mmCIF file of C-alpha atoms and ligand atoms in Angstrom:
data_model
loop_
_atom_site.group_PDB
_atom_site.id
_atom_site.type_symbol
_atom_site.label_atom_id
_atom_site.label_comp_id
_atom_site.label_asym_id
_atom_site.label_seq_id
_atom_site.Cartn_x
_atom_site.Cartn_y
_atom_site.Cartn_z
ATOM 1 C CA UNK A 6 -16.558 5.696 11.945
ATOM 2 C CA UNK A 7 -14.924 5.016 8.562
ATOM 3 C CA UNK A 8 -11.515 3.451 8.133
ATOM 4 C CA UNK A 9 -9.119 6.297 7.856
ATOM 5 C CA UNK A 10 -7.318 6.807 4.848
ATOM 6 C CA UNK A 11 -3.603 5.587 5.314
ATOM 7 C CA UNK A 12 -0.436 6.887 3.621
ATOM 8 C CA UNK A 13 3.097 5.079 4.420
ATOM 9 C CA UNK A 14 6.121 6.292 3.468
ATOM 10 C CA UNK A 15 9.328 4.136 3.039
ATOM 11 C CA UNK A 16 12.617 4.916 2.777
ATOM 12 C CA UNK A 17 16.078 2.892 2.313
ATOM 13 C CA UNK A 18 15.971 1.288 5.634
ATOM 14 C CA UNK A 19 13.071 -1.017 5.205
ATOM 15 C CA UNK A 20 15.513 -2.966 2.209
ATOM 16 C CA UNK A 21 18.179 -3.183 4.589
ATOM 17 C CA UNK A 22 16.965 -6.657 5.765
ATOM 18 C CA UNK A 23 16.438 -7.770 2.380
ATOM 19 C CA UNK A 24 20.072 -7.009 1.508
ATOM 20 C CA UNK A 25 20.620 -3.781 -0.135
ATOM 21 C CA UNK A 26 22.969 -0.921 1.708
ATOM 22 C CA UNK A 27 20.821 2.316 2.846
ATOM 23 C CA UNK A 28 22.458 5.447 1.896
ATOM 24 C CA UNK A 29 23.310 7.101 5.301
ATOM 25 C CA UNK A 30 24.428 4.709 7.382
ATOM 26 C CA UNK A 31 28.338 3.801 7.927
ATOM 27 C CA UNK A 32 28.195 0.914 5.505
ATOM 28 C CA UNK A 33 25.980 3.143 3.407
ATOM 29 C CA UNK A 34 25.753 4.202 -0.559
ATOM 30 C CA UNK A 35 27.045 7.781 0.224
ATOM 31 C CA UNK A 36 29.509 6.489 2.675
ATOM 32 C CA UNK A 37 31.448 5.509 -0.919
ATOM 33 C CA UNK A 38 30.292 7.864 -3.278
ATOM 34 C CA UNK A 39 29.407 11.713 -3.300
ATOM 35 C CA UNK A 40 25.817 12.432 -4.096
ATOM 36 C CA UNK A 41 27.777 14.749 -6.778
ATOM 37 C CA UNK A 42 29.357 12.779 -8.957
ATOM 38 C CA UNK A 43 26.253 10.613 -9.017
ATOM 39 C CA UNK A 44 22.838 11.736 -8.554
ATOM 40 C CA UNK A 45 23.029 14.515 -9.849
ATOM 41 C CA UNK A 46 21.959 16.161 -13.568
ATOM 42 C CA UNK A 47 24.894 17.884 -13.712
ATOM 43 C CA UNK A 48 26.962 14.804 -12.926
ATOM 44 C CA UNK A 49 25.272 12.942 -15.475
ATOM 45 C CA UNK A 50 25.971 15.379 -17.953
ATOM 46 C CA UNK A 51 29.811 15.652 -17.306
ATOM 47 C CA UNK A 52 30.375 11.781 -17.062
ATOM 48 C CA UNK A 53 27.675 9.876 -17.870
ATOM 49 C CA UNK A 54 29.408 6.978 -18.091
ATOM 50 C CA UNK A 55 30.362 7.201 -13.805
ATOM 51 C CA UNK A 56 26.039 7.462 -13.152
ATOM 52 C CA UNK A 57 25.826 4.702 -15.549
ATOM 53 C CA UNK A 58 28.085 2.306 -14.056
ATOM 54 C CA UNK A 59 26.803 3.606 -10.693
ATOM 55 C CA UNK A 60 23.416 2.576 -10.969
ATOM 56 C CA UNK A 61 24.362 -0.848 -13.130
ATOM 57 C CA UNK A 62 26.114 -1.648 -10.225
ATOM 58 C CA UNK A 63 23.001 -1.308 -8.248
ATOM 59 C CA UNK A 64 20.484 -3.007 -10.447
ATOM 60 C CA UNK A 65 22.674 -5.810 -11.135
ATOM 61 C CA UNK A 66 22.238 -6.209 -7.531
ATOM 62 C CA UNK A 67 18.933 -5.726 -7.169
ATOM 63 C CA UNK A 68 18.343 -8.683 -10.327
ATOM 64 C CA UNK A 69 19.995 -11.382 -7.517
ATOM 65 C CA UNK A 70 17.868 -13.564 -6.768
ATOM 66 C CA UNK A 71 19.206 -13.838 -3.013
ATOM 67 C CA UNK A 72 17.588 -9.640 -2.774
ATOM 68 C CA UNK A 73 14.042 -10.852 -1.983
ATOM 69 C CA UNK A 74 11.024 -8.698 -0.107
ATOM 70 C CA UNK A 75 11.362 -9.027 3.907
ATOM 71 C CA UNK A 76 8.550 -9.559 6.122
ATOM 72 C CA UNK A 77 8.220 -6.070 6.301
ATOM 73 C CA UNK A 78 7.250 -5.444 2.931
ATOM 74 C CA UNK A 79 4.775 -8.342 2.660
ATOM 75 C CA UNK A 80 2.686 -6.458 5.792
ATOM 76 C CA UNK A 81 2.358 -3.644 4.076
ATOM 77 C CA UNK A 82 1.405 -5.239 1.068
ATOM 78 C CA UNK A 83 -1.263 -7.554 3.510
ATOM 79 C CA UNK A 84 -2.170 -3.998 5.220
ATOM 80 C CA UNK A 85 -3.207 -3.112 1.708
ATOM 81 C CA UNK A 86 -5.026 -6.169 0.660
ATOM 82 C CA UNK A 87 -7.092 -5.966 3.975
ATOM 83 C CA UNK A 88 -7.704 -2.034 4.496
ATOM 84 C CA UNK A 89 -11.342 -0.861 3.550
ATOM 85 C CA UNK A 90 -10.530 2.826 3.717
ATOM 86 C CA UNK A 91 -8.140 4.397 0.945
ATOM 87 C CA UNK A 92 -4.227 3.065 1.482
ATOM 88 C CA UNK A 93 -1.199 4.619 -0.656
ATOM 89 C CA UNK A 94 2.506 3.399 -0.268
ATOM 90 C CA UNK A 95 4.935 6.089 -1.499
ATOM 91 C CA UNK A 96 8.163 4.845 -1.251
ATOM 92 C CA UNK A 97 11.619 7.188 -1.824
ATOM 93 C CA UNK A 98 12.911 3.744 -2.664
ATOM 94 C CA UNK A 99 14.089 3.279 -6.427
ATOM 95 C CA UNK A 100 14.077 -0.637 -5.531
ATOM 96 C CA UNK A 101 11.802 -3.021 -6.738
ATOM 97 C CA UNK A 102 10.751 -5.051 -3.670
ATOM 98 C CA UNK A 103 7.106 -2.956 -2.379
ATOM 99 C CA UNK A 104 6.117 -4.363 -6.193
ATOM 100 C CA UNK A 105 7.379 -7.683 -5.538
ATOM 101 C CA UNK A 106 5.591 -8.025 -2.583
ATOM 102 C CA UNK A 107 2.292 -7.140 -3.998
ATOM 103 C CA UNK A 108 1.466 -3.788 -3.392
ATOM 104 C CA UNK A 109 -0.071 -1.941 -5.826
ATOM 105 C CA UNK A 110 -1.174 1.661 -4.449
ATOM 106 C CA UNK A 111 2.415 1.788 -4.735
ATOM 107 C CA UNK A 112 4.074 5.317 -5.901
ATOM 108 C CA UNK A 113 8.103 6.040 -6.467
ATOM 109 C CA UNK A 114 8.781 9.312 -5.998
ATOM 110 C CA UNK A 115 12.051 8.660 -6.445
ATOM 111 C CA UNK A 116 11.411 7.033 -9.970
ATOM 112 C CA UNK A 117 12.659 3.115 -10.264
ATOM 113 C CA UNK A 118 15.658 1.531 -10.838
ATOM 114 C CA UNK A 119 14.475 -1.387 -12.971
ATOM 115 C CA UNK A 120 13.136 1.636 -15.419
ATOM 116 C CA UNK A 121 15.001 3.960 -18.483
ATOM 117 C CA UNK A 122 13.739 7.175 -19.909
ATOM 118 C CA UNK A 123 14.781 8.478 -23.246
ATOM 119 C CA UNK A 124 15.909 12.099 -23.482
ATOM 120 C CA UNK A 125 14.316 12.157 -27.011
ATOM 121 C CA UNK A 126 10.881 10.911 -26.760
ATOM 122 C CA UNK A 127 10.132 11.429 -22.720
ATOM 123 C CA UNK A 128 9.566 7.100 -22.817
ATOM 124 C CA UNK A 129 9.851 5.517 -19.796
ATOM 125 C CA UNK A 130 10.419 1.494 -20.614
ATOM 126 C CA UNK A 131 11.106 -1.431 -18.359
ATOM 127 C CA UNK A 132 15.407 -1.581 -18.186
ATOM 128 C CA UNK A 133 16.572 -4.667 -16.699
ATOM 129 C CA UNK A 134 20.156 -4.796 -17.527
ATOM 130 C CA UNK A 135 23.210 -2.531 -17.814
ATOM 131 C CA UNK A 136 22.461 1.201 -19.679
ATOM 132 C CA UNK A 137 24.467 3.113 -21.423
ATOM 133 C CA UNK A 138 24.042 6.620 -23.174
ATOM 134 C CA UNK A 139 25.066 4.303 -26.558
ATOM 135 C CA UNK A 140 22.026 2.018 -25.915
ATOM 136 C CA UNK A 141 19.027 2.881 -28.212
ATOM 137 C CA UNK A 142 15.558 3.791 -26.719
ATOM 138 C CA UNK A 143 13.267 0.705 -27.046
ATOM 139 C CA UNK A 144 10.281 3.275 -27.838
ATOM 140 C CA UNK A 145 11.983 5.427 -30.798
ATOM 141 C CA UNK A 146 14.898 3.419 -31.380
ATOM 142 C CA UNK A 147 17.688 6.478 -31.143
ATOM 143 C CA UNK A 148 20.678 6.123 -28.878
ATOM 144 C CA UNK A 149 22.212 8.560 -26.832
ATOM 145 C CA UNK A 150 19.518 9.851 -24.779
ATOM 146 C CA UNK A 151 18.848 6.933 -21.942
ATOM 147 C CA UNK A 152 19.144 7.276 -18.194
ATOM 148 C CA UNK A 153 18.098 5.676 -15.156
ATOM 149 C CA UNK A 154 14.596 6.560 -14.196
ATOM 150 C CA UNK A 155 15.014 7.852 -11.129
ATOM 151 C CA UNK A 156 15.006 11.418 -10.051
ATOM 152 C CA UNK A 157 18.282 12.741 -9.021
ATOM 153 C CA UNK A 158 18.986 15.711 -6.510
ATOM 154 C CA UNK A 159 17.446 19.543 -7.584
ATOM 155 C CA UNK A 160 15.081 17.310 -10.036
ATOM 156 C CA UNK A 161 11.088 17.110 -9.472
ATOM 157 C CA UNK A 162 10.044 14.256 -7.450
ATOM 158 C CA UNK A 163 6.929 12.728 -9.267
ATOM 159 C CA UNK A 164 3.827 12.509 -8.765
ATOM 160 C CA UNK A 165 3.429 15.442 -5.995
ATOM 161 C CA UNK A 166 0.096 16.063 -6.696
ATOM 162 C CA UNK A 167 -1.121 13.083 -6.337
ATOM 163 C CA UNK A 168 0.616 12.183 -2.871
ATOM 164 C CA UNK A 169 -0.461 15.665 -1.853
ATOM 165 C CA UNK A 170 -4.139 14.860 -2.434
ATOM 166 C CA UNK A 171 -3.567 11.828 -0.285
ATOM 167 C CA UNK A 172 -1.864 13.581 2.409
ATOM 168 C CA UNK A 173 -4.592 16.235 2.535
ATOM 169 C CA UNK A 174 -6.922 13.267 3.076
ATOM 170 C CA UNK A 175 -4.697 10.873 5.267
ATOM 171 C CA UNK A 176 -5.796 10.420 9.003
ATOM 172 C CA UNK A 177 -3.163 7.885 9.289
ATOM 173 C CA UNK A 178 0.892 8.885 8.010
ATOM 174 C CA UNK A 179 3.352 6.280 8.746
ATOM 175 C CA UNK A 180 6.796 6.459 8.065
ATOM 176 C CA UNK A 181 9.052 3.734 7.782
ATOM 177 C CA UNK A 182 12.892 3.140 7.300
ATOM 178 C CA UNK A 183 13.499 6.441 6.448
ATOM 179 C CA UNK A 184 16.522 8.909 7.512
ATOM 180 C CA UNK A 185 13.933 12.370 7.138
ATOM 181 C CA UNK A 186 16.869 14.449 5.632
ATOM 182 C CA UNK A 187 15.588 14.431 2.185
ATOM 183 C CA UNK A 188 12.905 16.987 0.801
ATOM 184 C CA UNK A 189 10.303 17.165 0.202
ATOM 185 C CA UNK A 190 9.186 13.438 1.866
ATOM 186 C CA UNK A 191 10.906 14.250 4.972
ATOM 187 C CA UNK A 192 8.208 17.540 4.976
ATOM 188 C CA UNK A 193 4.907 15.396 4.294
ATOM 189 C CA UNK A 194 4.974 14.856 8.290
ATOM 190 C CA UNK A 195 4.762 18.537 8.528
ATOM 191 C CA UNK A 196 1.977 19.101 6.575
ATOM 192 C CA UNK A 197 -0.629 16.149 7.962
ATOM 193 C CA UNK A 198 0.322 16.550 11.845
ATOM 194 C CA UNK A 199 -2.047 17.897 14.066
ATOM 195 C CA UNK A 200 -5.133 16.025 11.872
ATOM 196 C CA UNK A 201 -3.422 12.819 11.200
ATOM 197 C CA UNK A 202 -2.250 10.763 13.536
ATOM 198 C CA UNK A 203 1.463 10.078 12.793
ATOM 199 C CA UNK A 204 3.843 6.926 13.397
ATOM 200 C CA UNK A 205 7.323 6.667 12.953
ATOM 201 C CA UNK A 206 9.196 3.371 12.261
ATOM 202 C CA UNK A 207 12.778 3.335 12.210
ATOM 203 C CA UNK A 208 15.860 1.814 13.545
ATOM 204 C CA UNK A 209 16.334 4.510 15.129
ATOM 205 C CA UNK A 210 15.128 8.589 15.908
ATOM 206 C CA UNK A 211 14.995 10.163 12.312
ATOM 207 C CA UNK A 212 15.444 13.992 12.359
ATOM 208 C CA UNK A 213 11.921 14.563 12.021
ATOM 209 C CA UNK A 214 11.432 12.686 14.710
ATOM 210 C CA UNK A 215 9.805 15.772 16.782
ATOM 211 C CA UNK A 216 7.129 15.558 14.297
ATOM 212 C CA UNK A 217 5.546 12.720 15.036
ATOM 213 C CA UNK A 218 3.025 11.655 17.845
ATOM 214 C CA UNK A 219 4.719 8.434 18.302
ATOM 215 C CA UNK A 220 7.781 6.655 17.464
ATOM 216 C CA UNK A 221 8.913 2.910 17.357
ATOM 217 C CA UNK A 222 12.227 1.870 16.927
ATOM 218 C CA UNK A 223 13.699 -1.230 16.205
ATOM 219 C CA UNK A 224 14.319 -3.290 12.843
ATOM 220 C CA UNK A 225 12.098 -3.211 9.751
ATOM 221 C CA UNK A 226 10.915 -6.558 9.756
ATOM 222 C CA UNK A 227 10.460 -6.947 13.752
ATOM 223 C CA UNK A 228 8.314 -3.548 13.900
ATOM 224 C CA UNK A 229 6.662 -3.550 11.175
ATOM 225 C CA UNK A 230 4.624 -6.708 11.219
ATOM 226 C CA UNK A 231 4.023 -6.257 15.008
ATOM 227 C CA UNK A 232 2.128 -2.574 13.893
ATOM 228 C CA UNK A 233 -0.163 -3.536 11.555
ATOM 229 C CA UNK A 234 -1.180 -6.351 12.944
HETATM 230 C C1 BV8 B 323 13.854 18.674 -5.047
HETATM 231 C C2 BV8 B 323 17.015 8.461 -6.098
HETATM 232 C C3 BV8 B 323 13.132 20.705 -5.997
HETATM 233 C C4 BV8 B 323 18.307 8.216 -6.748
HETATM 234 C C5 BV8 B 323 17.227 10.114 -4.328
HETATM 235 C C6 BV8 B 323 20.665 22.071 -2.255
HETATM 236 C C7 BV8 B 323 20.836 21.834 -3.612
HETATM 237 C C8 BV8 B 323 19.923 21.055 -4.338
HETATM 238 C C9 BV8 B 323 18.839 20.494 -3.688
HETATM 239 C C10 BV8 B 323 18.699 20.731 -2.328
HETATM 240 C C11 BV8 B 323 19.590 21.501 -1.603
HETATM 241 N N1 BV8 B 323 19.193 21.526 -0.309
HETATM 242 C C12 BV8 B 323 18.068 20.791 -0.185
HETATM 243 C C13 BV8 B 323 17.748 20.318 -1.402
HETATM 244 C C14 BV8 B 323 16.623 19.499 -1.726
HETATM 245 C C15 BV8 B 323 17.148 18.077 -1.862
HETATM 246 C C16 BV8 B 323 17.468 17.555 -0.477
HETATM 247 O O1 BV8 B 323 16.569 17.291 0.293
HETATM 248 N N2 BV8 B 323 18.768 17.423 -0.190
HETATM 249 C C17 BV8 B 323 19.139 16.957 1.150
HETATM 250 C C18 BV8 B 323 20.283 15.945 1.010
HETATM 251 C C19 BV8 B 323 19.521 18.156 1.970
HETATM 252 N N3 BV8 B 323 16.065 17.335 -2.457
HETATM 253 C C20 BV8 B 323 16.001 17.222 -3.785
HETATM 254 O O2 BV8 B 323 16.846 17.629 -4.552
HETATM 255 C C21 BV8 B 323 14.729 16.577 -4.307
HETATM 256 N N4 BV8 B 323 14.188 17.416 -5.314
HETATM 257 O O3 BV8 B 323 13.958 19.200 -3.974
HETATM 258 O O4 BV8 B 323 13.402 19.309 -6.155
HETATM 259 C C22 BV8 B 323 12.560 21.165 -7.242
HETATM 260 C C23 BV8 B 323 11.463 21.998 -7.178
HETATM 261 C C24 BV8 B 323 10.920 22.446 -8.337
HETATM 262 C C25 BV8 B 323 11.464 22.056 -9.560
HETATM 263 C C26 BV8 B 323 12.578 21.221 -9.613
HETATM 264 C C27 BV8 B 323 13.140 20.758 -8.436
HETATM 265 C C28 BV8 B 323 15.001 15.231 -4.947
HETATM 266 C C29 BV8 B 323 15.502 14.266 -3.900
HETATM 267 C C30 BV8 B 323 15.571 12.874 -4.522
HETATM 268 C C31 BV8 B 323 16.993 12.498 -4.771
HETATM 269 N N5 BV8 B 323 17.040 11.078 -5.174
HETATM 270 N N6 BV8 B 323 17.260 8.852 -4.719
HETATM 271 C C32 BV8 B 323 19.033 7.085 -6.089
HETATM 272 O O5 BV8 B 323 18.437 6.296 -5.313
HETATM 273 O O6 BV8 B 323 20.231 6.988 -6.363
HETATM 274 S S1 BV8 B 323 17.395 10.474 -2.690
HETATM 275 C C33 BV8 B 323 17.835 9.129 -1.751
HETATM 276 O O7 BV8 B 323 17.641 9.550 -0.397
HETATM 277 C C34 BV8 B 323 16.951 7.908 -1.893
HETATM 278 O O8 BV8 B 323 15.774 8.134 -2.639
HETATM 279 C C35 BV8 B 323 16.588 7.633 -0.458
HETATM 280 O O9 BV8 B 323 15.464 6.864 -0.343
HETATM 281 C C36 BV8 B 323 16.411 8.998 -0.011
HETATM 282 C C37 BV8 B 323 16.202 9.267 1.419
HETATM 283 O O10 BV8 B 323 17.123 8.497 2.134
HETATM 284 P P1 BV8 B 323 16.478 7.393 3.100
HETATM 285 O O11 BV8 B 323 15.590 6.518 2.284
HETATM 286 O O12 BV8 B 323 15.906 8.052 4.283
HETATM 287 O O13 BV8 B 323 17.759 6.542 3.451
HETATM 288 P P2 BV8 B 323 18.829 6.883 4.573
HETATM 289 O O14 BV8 B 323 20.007 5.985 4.340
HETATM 290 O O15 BV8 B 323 19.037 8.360 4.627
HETATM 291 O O16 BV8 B 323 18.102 6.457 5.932
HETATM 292 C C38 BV8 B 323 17.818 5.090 6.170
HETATM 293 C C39 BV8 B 323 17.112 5.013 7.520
HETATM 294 O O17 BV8 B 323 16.755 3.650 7.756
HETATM 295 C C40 BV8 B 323 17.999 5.448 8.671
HETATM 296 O O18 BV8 B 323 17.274 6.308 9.521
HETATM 297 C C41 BV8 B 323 18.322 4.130 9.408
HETATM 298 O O19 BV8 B 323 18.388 4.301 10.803
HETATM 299 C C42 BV8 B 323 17.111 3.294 9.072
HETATM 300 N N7 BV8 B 323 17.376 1.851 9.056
HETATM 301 C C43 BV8 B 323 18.534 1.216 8.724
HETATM 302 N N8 BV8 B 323 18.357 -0.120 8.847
HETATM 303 C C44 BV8 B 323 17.064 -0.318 9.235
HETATM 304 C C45 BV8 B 323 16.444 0.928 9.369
HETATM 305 N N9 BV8 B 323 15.169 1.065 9.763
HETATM 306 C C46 BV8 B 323 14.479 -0.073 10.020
HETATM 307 N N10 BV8 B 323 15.008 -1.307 9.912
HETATM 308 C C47 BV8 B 323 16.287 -1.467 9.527
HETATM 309 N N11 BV8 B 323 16.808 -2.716 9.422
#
């Protein structure tokens, strides 16, 4: 029988490990801030300067070099390297660790925090350092149109249609780190049980957790290797 196809999903819970807060947890991002005055379009359009300085804050983090990949993301990176069927990682993670570790059928849904997009000209370019609406697009050089690349709540998440093909053809969903109280990933269980076989990995019970034929729970980097072994 051919390998089945494999999708994993990861959420903010498989970085923990590596360092960076999740966003529901006590210690977590919305713990401190409301979703919106932050992730939000219409927060960005009454102060962009607060999202700004929100999500410097967060990729100035995520350039220290102590905020490495965990063991967890190197297996799924190895699962990758190793699976002869088709394999897709979509992470709700705007993080840059899954790339760090290697994988490459790697899609953010979420958009990336290490990216800009210009307002003008629809470029997306590589944004390492702090933004700011008076920084000038690298691709058509006019300022006051950049923001974080990363899709904010009541905006699109991207590519859909390609993770739907993938969940139309997965016999394997795994989901990993992940809260399931954000649509529409916490829904991509729902639409692939009952002809995939699906796995949850989290700390602990998500609240999708009826969905899934099986659950493990414990920490990222303890579970995760242990599973795809
Ligand atoms: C959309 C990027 C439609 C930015 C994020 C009312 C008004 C408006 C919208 C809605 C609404 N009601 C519902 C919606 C839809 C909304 C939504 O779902 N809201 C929820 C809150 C109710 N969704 C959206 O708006 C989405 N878009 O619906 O568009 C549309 C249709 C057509 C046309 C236009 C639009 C967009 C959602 C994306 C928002 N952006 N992030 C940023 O990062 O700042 S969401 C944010 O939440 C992150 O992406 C994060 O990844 C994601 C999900 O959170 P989790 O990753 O699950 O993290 P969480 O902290 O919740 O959980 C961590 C888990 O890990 C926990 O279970 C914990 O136990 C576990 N854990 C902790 N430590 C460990 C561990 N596990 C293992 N090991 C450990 N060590």
């Amino acid at each position: 029988m051919a390998a089945p196809s494999i999708v994993v999903l990861t959420g903010a819970g498989i970085s923990r490990e590596s360092g960076l807060a999740t966003f529901r947890d006590a210690d977590g991002i919305w713990a401190k801030v409301r979703i919106e005055d932050v992730a939000t379009p219409e927060a960005f359009a009454r102060d962009p300067a607060r999202v700004h300085a929100f999500y410097n804050a967060r990729r100035a983090q995520l350039r220290d070099p102590a905020i490495l990949p965990n063991a967890a993301h190197h297996a799924l990176a190895e699962l990758e390297a190793r699976w002869p069927g088709d394999f897709l990682l979509v992470t709700q993670n705007v993080d840059s660790l899954h790339d760090r570790a290697g994988s490459r059928r790697l899609l953010h849904m979420h958009g990336e925090l290490m990216k800009a997009r210009c307002r003008h000209c629809g470029a997306v370019s590589p944004w390492e350092a702090d933004l700011s609406t008076a920084t000038p697009c690298p691709a058509c050089g006019k300022a006051g149109g950049m923001r974080p690349h990363v899709v904010w709540f009541g905006e699109m998440p991207l590519h859909m249609e390609e993770i739907g093909a993938a969940l139309d053809r997965c016999g394997l969903f795994v989901a990993i780190g992940t809260s399931g109280q954000v649509y529409p990933a916490a829904g991509f269980v729902a639409e692939v049980r009952g002809r995939a076989r699906t796995v949850e990995l989290n700390l602990e019970a998500s609240a999708v957790r009826g969905d899934f034929d099986e659950a493990r729970h414990g920490k990222a980097t303890e579970i995760v290797p242990r599973f795809v072994a």
